[in-house]
XYZ file of C-alpha atoms in Angstrom:
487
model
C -71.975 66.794 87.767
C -72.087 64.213 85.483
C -68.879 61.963 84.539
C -66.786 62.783 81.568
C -66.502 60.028 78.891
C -64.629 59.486 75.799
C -65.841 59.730 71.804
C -67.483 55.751 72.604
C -69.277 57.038 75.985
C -66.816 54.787 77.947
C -66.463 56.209 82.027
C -63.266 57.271 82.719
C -64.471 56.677 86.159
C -65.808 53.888 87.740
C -65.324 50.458 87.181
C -66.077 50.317 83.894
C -62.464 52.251 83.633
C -59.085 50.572 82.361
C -57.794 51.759 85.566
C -60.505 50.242 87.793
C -59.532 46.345 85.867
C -56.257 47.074 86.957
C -56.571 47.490 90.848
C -56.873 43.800 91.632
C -53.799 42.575 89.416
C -50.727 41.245 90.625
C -49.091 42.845 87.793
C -50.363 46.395 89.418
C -48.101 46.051 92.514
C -44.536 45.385 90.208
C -45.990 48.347 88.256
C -46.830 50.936 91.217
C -42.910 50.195 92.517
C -41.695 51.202 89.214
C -43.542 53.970 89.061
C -42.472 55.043 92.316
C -38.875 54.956 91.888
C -39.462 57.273 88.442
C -41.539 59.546 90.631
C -38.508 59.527 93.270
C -36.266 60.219 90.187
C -37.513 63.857 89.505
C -35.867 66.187 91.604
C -38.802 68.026 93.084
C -40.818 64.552 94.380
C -37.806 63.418 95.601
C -37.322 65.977 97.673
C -40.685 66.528 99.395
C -40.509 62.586 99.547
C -37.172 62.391 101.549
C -38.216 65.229 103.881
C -41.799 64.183 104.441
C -42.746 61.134 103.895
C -43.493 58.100 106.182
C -42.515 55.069 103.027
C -39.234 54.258 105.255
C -40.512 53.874 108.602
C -44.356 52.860 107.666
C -44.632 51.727 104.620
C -47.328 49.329 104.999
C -49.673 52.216 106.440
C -48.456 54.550 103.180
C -49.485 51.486 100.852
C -52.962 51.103 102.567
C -53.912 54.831 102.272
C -52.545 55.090 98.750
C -54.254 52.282 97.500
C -57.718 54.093 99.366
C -56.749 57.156 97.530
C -56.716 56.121 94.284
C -59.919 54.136 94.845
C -61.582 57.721 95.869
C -60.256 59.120 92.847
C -61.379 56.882 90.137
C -64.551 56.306 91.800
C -67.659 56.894 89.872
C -69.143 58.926 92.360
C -68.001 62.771 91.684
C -68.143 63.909 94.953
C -65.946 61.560 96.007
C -63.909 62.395 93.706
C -63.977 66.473 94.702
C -63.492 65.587 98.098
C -60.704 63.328 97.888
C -58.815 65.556 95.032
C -59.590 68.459 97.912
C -57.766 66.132 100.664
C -54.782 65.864 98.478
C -54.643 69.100 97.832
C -54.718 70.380 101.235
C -51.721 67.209 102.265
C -49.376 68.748 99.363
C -49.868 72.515 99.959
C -48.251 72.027 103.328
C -45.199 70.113 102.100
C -42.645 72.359 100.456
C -39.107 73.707 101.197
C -35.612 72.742 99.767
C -33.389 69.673 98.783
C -29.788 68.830 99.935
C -28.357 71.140 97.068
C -30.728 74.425 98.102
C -33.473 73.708 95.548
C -36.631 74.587 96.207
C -39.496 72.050 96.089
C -43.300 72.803 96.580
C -45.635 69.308 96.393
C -47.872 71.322 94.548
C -45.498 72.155 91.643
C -48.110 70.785 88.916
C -45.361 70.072 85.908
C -44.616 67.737 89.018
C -47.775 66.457 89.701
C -48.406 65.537 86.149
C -44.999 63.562 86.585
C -46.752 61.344 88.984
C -49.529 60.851 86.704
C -47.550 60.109 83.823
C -45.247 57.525 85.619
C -48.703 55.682 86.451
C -50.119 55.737 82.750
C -46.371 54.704 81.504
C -45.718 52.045 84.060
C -49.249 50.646 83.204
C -48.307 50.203 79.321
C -44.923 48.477 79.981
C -46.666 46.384 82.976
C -49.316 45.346 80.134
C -46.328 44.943 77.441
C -43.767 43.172 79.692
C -46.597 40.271 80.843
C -46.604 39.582 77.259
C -50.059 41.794 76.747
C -49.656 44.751 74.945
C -52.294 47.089 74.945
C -54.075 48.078 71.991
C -53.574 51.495 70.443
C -57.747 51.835 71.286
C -57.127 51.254 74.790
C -53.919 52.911 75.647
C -55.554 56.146 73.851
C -58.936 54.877 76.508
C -56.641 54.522 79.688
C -54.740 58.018 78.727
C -57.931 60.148 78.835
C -58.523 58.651 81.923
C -54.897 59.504 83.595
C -55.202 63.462 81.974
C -58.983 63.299 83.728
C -57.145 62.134 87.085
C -54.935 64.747 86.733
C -57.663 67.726 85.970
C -59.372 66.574 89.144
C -56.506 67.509 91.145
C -54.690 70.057 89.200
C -58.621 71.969 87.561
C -57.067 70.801 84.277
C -54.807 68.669 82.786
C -52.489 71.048 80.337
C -49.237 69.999 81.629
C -49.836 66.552 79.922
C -49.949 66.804 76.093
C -53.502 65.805 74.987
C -52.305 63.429 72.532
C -50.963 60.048 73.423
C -48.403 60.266 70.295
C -47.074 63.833 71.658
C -47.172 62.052 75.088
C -44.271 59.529 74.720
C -42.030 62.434 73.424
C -42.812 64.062 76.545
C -41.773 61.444 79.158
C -38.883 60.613 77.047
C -37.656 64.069 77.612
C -38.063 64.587 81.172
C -36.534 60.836 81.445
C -33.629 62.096 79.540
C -33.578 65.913 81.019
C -34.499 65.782 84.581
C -34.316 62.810 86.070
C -31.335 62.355 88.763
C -30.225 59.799 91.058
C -32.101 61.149 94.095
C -31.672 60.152 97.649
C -35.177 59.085 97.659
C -34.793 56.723 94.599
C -31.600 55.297 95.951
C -33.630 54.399 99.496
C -36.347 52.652 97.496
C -34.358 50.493 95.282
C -31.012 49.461 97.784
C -32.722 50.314 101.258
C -36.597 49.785 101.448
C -36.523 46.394 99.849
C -33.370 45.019 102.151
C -35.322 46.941 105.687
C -38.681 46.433 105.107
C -40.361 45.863 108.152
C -43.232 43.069 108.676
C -46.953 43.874 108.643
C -49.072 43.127 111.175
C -49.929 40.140 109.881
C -46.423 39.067 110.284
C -45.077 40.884 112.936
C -44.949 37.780 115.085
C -42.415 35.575 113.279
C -39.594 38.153 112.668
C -36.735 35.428 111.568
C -39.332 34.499 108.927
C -39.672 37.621 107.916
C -36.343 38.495 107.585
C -35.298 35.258 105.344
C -38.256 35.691 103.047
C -37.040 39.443 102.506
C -32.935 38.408 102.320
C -34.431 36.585 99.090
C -37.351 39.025 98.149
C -35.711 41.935 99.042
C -32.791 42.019 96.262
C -34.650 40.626 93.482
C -37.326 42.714 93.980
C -34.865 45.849 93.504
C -33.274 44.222 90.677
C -36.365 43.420 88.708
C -37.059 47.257 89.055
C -33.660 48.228 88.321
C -34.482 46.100 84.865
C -37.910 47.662 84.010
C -36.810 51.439 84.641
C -36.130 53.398 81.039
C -32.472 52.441 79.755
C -31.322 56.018 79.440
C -32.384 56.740 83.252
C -30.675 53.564 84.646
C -27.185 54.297 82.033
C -27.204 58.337 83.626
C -28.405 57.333 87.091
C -25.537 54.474 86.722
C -27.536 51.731 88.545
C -26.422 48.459 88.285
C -28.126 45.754 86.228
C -27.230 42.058 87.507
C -26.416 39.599 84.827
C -30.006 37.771 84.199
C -31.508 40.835 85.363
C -34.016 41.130 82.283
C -35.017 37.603 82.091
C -35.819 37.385 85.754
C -38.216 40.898 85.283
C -39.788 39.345 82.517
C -40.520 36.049 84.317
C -42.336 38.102 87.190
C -44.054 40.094 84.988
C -45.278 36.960 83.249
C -46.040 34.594 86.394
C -48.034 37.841 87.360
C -49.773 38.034 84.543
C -50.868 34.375 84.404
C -53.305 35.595 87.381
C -55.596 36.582 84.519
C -56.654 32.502 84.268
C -57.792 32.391 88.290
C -61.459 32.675 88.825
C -62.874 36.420 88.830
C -63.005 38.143 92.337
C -60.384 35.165 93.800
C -57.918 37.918 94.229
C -58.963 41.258 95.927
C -56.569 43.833 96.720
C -58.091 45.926 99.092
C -58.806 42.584 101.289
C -55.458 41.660 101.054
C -54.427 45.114 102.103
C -56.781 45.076 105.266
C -55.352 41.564 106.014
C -51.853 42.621 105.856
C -53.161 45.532 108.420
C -54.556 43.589 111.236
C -53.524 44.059 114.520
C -53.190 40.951 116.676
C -55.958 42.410 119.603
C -58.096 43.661 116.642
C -61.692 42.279 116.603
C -61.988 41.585 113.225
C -63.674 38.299 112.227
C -60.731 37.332 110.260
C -58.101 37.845 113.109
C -58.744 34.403 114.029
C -57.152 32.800 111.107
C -54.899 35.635 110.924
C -54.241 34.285 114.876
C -53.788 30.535 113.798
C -51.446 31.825 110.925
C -49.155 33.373 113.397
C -49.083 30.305 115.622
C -47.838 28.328 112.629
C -45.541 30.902 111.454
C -43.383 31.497 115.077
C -43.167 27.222 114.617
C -41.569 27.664 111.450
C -39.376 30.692 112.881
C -38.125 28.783 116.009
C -37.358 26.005 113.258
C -34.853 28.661 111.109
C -33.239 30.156 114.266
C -32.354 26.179 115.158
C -31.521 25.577 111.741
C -29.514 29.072 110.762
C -30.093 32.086 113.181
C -30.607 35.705 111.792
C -30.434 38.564 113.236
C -33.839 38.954 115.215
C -34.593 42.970 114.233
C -37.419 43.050 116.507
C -35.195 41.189 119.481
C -34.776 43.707 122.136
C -31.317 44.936 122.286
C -29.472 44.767 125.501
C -31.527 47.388 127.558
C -34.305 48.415 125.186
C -37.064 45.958 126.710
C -39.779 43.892 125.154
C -40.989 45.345 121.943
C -44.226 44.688 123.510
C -43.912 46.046 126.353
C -42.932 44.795 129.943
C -44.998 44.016 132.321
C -44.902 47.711 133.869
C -46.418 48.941 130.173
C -43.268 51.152 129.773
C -41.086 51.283 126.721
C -37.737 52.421 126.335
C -36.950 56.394 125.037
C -34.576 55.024 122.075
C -37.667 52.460 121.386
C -40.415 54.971 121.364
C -38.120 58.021 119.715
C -37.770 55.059 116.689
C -40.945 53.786 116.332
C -43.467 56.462 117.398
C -42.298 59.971 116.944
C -39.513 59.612 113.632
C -42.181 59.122 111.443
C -40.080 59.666 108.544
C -37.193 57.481 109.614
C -34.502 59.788 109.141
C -32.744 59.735 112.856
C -34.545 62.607 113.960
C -37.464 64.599 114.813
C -38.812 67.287 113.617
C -41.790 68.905 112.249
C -42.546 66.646 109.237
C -42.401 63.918 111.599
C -45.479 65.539 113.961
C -47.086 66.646 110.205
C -46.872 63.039 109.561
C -48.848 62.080 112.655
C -51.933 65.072 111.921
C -51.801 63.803 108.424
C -52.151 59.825 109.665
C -54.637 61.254 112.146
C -56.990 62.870 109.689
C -57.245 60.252 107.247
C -57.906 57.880 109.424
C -60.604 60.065 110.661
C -61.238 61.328 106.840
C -61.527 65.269 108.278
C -62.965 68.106 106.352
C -60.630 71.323 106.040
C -61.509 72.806 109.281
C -60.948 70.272 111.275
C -57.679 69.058 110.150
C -56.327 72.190 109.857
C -57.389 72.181 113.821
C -55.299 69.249 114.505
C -52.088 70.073 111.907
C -52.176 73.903 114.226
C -52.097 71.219 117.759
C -49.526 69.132 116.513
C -47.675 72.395 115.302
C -47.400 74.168 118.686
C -46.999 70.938 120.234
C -43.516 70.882 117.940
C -42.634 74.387 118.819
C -42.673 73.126 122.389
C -40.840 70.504 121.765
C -38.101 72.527 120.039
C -37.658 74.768 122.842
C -37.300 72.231 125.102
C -35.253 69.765 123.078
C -33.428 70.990 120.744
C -29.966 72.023 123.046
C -27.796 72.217 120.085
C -30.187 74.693 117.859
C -29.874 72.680 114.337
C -33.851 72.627 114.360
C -34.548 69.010 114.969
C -34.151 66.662 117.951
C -31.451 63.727 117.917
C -32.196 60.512 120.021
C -29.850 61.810 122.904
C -31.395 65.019 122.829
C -34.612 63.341 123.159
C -33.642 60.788 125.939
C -32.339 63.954 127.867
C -35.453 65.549 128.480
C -37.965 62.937 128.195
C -40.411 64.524 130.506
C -40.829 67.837 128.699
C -42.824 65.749 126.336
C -46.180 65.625 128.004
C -46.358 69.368 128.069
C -49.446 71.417 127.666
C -49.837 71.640 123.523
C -49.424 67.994 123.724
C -52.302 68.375 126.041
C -54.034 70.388 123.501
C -53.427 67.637 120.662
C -55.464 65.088 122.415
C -58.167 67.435 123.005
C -58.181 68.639 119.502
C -58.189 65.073 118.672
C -61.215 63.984 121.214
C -62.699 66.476 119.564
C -62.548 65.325 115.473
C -63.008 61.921 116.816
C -66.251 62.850 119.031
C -68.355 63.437 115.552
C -71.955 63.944 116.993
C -70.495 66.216 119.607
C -72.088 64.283 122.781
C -68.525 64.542 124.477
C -67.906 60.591 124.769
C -66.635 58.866 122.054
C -68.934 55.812 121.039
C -68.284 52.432 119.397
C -68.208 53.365 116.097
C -66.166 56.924 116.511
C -63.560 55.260 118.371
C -63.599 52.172 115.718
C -63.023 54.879 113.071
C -60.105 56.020 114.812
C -58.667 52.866 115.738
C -60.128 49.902 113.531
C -61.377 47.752 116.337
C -63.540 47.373 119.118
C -63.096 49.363 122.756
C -60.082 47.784 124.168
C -60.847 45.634 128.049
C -57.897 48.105 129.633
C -60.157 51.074 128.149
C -61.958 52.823 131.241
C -65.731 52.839 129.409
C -68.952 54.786 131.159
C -72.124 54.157 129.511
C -71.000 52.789 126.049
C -68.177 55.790 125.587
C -65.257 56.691 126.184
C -64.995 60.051 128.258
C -62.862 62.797 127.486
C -60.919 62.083 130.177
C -59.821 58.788 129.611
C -59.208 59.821 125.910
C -56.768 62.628 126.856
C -55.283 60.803 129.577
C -54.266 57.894 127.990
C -53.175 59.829 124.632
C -50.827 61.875 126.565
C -49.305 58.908 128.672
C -48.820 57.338 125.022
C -47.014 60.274 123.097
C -44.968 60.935 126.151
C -43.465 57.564 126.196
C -44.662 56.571 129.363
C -46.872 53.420 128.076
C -46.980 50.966 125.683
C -49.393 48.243 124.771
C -51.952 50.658 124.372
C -54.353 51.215 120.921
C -52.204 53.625 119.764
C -49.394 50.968 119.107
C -51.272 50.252 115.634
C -52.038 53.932 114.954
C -48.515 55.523 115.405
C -46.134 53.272 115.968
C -46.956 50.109 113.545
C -45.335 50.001 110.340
């Protein structure tokens, strides 16, 4: 299939694209925020976002796969492309149901999915405009045909975004005007994510310095986004605009765009990404300054506690335990019920929560249909299970005393039948041991020294045995930590 171009023969794919040039600028990442919260604003995303997605609790995972997403969909490779736009399509079909004020929602609602695609193409323009370089009516009309091409891989055709760019900006003003509300979900990512945000790996280690770069990033951040967000939006949404508000937004957007002077390929965002991602027992070559980093960084965090203590969020509270585990390996119920199995970080669990695991699981693994719909069926009888068991008041989801109640009913058989399910995806060549590079592809690292290996593999066995001891609670400090629990 060969790649659709515009009237000059200039791929709308590949890195030839507008898109593509954008990936690795700083300016992207104020851009993709903006575009979030305007995503958030329309009542269907917001919806399927507050019951389903993982941006609260793990937001550092949803940026990494996001960010691999779009790469697979603006790649110049078409069957990429297919297969990606195929994986999407399979994610959203399973997220649908109703908002707070009995609305329905379905992820695959495509006036909605063209919303998404619009805020990107709109948040692109003002990024370009706000950094002091407009686009040119050549390339904005070049970058459009690209977005409506984005869209027609996922949607089969892009007819629910007008084909001309000067009918386009009459349709976002209406829907900006029309539908837009002040959704739960927007209201998280502007006044919660920002102030909560949890470290990455890479800074897990130095909490206090984490938390007094966000008490500064965190607020500005929101209110440079409150700035850049349409006028009529922010006046009916009634969000609050600080005084300087507009001058600090354009200052970001312009120290972000001075990035365009560095030397080509000093800033890479995928690499940056990855970094941000590393686990401390990881065996990637680059954990070692990541390693010498953190050594620095807990000097300069026993330095601010002397100097002005913070609250220490990952300090254990009185009873919880290490967040690293004791010495026994065991964690704490409220622990693992926060970190591990509320996946969306709403307080409780329930089935979007376990969704959220199959759907972590199968990226990760990058499954074709019948296999992840294999492990989404596991992790769905492993939740009906768990509701029966659980759920003593009947309200459909399990509360953190609910859970710390009946801890044991946990490592049940359909939990049983989720690691096997998952030995099985992960086990690619069928030998029944996982090798080196299946389990890396799982886990992003090497076999682990507490990892019972015969032969160069790990056996079924140990797989399902130490899976189940992990999603029951019963052990921490495990290779899991990064795949479930991490943020």
């Amino acid at each position: 299939m060969s790649d659709p171009t515009t009237a000059a023969e200039t791929p709308l794919f590949g890195p030839e694209s507008r898109f593509s040039a954008f990936f690795d600028d700083p300016r992207w990442a104020l851009a993709m925020i903006r575009a979030t919260v305007l995503e958030a604003a329309h009542p269907q995303i917001g919806a399927a976002l507050a019951d389903n997605s993982t941006f609260v609790a793990h937001p550092w995972r949803r940026l990494r796969n996001t960010f691999l997403s779009m790469r697979r969909m603006f790649c110049a490779d078409a069957p990429v492309r297919e297969r990606e736009a195929a994986r999407l399509n399979r994610l959203h079909a399973r997220m649908s149901g109703s908002d707070s004020r009995g609305r329905p929602y379905d992820a695959m609602d495509r006036a909605a999915r063209a919303w998404v695609v619009a805020t990107l193409f709109e948040s692109a323009v003002t990024m370009c405009r706000l950094s002091g370089q407009p686009l040119d009516r050549h390339t904005m009309e070049q970058m459009y045909a690209e977005y409506r091409s984005f869209l027609a891989a996922l949607d089969g055709d892009a007819a629910e975004l007008p084909q001309e760019l000067s009918d386009f900006w009459t349709y976002f003003e209406g829907v900006v005007e029309n539908e837009l509300e002040n959704t739960e979900a927007a209201r998280v990512i502007l006044f919660r994510l920002f102030d909560h945000l949890p470290a990455p790996a890479l800074l897990d280690g130095a909490p206090v310095l984490w938390a007094a770069g966000r008490a500064v990033a965190g607020p500005l951040l929101g209110a440079i986004t409150v700035a850049s967000l349409p006028e009529p939006f922010r006046r009916r949404a009634g969000l609050p605009e600080m005084p300087g508000a507009g001058s600090l937004m354009q200052g970001a957007y312009l120290a972000a765009g001075l990035a365009r002077f560095l030397p080509q390929g000093w800033i890479n965002a995928e690499t940056v990404i990855e970094t941000l991602s590393l686990s401390p027992d990881s065996d990637d070559p680059r954990v070692r300054t990541v390693t010498a980093l953190r050594s620095r960084m807990r000097r300069a965090s026993a330095l601010l506690r002397l100097l002005g203590p913070l609250e220490d969020a990952a300090a254990p509270r009185p009873g919880q335990g290490s967040p690293h585990g004791s010495g026994s390996g065991r964690r704490s119920a409220e622990e693992f019920f926060r970190k591990v199995l509320d996946q969306t970080g709403d307080g409780y669990l329930d089935w979007p929560d376990l969704a959220a695991m199959a759907r972590e699981l199968s990226t990760r693994l990058d499954l074709d249909e019948p296999d992840e719909t294999r492990l989404y069926d596991a992790f769905a009888a492993w939740w009906r299970e768990l509701q029966t068991a659980l759920d003593t008041d009947g309200d459909g989801r399990v509360d953190a005393d609910e859970y710390a109640g009946a801890v044991p009913s946990l490592a049940g058989p359909a939990l049983i039948r989720v690691a096997e399910v998952l030995f099985d995806a992960t086990d690619k060549d069928g030998s029944g041991g996982i090798d080196a590079d299946e389990y890396r592809a799982l886990f992003r690292t090497a076999f682990h020294r507490d990892l019972s290996t015969a032969n160069g593999t790990c056996s079924r066995s140990d797989f399902v045995g130490d899976f189940v001891a992990f999603m029951a609670g019963r052990r921490t400090s495990t290779p899991y930590d990064p795949l479930l629990a991490d943020a």
